[in-house]
Short mmCIF file of C-alpha atoms in Angstrom, two decimals:
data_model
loop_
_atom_site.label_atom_id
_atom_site.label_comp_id
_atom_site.label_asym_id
_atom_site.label_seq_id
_atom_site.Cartn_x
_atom_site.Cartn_y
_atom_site.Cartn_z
CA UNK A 1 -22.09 -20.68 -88.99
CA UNK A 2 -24.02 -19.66 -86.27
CA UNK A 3 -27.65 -18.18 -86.87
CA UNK A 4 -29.62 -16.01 -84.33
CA UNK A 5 -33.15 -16.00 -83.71
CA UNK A 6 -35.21 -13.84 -81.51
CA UNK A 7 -39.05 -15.11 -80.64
CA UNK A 8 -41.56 -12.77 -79.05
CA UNK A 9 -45.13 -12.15 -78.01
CA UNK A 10 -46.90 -12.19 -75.00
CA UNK A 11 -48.19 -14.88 -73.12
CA UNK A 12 -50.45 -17.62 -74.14
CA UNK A 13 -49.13 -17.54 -77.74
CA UNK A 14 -46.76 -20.25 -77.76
CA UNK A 15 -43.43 -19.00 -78.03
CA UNK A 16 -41.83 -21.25 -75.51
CA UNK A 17 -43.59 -23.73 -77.75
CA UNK A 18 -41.63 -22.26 -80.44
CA UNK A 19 -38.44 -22.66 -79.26
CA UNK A 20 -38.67 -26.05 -77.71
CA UNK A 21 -39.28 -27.16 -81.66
CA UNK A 22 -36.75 -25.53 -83.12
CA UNK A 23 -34.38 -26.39 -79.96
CA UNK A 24 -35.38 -29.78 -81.11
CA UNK A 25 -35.20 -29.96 -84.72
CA UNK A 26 -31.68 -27.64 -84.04
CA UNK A 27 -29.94 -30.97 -81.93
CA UNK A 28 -31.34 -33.59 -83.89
CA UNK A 29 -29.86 -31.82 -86.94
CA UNK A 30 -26.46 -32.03 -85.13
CA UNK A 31 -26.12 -28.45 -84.29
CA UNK A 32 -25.23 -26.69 -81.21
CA UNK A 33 -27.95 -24.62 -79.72
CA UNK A 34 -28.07 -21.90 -76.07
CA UNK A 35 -31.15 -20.29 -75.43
CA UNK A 36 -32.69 -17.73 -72.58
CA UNK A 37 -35.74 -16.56 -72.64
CA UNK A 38 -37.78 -13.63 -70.53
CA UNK A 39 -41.57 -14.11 -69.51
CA UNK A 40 -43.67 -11.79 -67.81
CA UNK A 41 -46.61 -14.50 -67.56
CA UNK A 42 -47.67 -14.02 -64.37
CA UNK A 43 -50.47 -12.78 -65.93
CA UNK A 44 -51.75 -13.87 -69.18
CA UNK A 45 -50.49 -11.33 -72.07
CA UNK A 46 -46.95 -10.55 -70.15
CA UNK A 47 -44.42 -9.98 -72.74
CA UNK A 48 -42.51 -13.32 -73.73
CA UNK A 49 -39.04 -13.40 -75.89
CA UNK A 50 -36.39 -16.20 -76.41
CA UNK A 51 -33.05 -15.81 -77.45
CA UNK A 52 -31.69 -18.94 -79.51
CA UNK A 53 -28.31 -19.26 -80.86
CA UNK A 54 -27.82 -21.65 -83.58
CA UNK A 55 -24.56 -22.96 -84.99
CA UNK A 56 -21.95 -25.67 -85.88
CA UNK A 57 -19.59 -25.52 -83.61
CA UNK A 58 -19.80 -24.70 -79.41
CA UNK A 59 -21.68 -21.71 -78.37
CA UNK A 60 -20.76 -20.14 -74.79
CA UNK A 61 -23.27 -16.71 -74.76
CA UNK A 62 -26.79 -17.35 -75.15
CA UNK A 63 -27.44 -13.39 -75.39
CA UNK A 64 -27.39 -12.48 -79.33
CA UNK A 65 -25.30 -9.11 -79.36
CA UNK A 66 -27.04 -6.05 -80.77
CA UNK A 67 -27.28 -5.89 -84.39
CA UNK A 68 -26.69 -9.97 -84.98
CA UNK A 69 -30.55 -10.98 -84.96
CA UNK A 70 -30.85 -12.88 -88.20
CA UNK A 71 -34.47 -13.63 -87.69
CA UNK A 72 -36.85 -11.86 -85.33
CA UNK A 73 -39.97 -14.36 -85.21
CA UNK A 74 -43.55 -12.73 -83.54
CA UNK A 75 -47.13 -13.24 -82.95
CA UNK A 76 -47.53 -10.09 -82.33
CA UNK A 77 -46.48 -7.25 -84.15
CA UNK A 78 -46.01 -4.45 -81.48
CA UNK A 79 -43.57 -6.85 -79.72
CA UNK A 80 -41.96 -7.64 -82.70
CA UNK A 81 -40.92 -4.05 -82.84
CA UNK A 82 -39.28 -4.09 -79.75
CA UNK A 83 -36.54 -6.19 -81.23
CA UNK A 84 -36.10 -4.45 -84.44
CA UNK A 85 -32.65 -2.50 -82.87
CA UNK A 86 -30.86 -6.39 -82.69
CA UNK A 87 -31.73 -6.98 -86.44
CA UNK A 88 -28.78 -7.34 -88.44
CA UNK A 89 -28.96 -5.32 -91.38
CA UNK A 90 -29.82 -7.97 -94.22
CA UNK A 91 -32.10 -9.63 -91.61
CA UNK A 92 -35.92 -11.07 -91.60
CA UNK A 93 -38.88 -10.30 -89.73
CA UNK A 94 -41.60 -12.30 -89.86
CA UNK A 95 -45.09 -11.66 -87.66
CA UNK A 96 -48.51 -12.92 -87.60
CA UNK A 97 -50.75 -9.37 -88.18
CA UNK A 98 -53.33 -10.10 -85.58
CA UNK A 99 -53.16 -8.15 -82.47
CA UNK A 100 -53.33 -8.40 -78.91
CA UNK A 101 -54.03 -4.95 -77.92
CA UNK A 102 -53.50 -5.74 -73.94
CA UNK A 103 -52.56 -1.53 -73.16
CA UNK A 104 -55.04 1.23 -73.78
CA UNK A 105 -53.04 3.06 -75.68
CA UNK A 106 -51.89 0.22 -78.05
CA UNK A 107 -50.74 1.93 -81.81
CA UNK A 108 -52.83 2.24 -84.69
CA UNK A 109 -52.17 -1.26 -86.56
CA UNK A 110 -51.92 0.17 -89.91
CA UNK A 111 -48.74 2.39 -88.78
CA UNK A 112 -47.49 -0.89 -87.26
CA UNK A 113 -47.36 -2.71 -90.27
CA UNK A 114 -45.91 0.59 -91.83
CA UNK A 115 -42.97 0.57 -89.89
CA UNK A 116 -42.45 -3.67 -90.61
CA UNK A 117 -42.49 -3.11 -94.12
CA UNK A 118 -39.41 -0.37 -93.72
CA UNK A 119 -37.42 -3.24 -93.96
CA UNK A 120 -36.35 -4.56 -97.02
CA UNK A 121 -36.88 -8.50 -95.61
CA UNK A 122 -40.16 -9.02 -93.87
CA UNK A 123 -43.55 -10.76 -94.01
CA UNK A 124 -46.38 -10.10 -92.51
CA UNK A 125 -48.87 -13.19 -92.39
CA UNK A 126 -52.21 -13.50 -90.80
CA UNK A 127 -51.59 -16.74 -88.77
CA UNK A 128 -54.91 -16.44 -86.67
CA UNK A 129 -57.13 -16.43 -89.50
CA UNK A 130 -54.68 -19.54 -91.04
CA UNK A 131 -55.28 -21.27 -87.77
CA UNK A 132 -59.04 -20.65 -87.21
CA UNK A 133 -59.37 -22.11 -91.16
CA UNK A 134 -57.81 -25.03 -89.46
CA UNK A 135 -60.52 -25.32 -86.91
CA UNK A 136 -57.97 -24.72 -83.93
CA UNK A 137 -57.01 -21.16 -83.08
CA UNK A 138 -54.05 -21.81 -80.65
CA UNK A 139 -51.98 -23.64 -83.44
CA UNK A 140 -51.18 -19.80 -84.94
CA UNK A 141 -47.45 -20.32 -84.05
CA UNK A 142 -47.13 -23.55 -85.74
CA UNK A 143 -48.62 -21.59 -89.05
CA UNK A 144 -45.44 -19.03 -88.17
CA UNK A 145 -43.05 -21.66 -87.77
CA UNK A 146 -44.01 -22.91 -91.28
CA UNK A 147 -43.93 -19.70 -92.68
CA UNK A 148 -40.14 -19.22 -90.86
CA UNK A 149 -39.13 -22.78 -91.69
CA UNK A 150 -37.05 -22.15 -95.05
CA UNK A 151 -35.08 -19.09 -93.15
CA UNK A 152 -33.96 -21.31 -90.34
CA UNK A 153 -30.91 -23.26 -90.84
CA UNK A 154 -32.26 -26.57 -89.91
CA UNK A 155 -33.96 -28.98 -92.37
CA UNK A 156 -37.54 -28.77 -92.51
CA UNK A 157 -38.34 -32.34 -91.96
CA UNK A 158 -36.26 -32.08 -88.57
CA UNK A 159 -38.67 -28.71 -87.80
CA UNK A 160 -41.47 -31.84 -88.89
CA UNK A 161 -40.44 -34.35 -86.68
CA UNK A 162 -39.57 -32.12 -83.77
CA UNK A 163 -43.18 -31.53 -83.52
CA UNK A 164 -44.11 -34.74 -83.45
CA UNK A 165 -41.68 -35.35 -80.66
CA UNK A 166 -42.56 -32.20 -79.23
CA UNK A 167 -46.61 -33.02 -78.71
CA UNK A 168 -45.78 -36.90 -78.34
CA UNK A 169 -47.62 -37.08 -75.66
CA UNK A 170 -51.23 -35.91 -77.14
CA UNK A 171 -53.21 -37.22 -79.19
CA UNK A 172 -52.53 -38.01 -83.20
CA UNK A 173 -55.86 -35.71 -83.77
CA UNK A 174 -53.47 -32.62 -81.66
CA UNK A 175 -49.86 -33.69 -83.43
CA UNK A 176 -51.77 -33.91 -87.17
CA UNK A 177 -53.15 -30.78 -86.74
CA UNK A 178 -50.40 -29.06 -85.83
CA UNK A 179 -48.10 -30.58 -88.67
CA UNK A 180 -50.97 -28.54 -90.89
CA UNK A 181 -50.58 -25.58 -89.63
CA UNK A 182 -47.20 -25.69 -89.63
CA UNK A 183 -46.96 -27.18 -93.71
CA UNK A 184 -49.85 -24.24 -94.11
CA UNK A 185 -47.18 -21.52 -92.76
CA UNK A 186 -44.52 -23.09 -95.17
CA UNK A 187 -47.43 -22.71 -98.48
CA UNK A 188 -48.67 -18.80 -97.10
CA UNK A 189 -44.65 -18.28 -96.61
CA UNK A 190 -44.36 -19.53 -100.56
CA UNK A 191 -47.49 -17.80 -101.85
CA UNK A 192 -46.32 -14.30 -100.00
CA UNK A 193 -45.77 -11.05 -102.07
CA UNK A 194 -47.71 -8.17 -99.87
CA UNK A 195 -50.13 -8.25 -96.63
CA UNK A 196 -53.13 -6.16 -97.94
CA UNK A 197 -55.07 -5.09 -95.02
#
């Protein structure tokens, strides 16, 4: 088995977050994980992707070949799009449907989500509004994680206790709060049938 995840979005949201967890929850599930990842945050809302390679047995490339991307993971939707050409055919998409519209001429958000739901597995969650109901609007990528969680092929209470590990070193107010965003991803990713916008 091995299962290949692409992360994206632009700086500030998280994503190396992201894939510190589920590089994590990936080891202490006794799996063998690579990742590289690309940042452009030398200014705040540079683009930001990780490649991460999951499997059972030794990986040696941690560059997922085009067309092998079983889940491309975003909190942003444009830059989700970027990464559509390494989906493998049967694969998921999953974005948060806020914005960052950091270009002026960023597309119309309506034909972005248009051109998600071309493909047959996607979901299109609005993570920002999950996380402000929260009371903490930087914990959006937790509320993605949970909605990702039953896709990834690591057991969600290693995804659980990864962030705990993960945000150890802050307070039990900071870890709580992100473990409810992230169980609040896992209920939206549940309760999901169509974004209406």
């Amino acid at each position: 088995m091995t299962f290949n995840i692409i992360l994206s979005g632009v700086g500030g949201q998280g994503i190396l977050t992201l894939a510190s967890i589920i590089d994590i929850a990936a080891l202490n599930d006794n799996l063998f994980v690579k990742q590289s990842e690309v940042h452009g945050m030398s200014q705040r809302g540079g683009a930001v992707q990780c490649h991460i390679r999951i499997a059972d047995k030794q990986i040696y490339s941690d560059l997922i070949p085009e067309g092998e991307t079983d889940l491309i993971l975003s909190a942003e939707p444009m830059e989700l799009l970027r990464h559509i050409p390494s989906l493998r055919k049967k694969g998921w998409i999953i974005t948060d449907s806020s914005t960052f519209e950091n270009i002026v001429n960023y597309p119309d958000k309506h034909e972005l989500y248009k051109q998600i739901k071309t493909h047959w597995h996607h979901m299109i969650i609005n993570a920002k509004s999950c996380a402000k109901d929260l009371g903490n609007s930087k914990i959006c990528n937790m509320v993605l994680l949970g909605a990702a969680s039953s896709k990834l092929p690591v057991k969600e209470e290693k995804i659980e206790a990864a962030i705990n590990y993960f945000f150890r070193e802050k307070s039990e107010k900071v870890r709580q709060k992100n473990i409810e965003a992230f169980r609040l991803g896992q209920k939206k990713a549940k309760d999901f049938t169509e974004f209406v916008y």
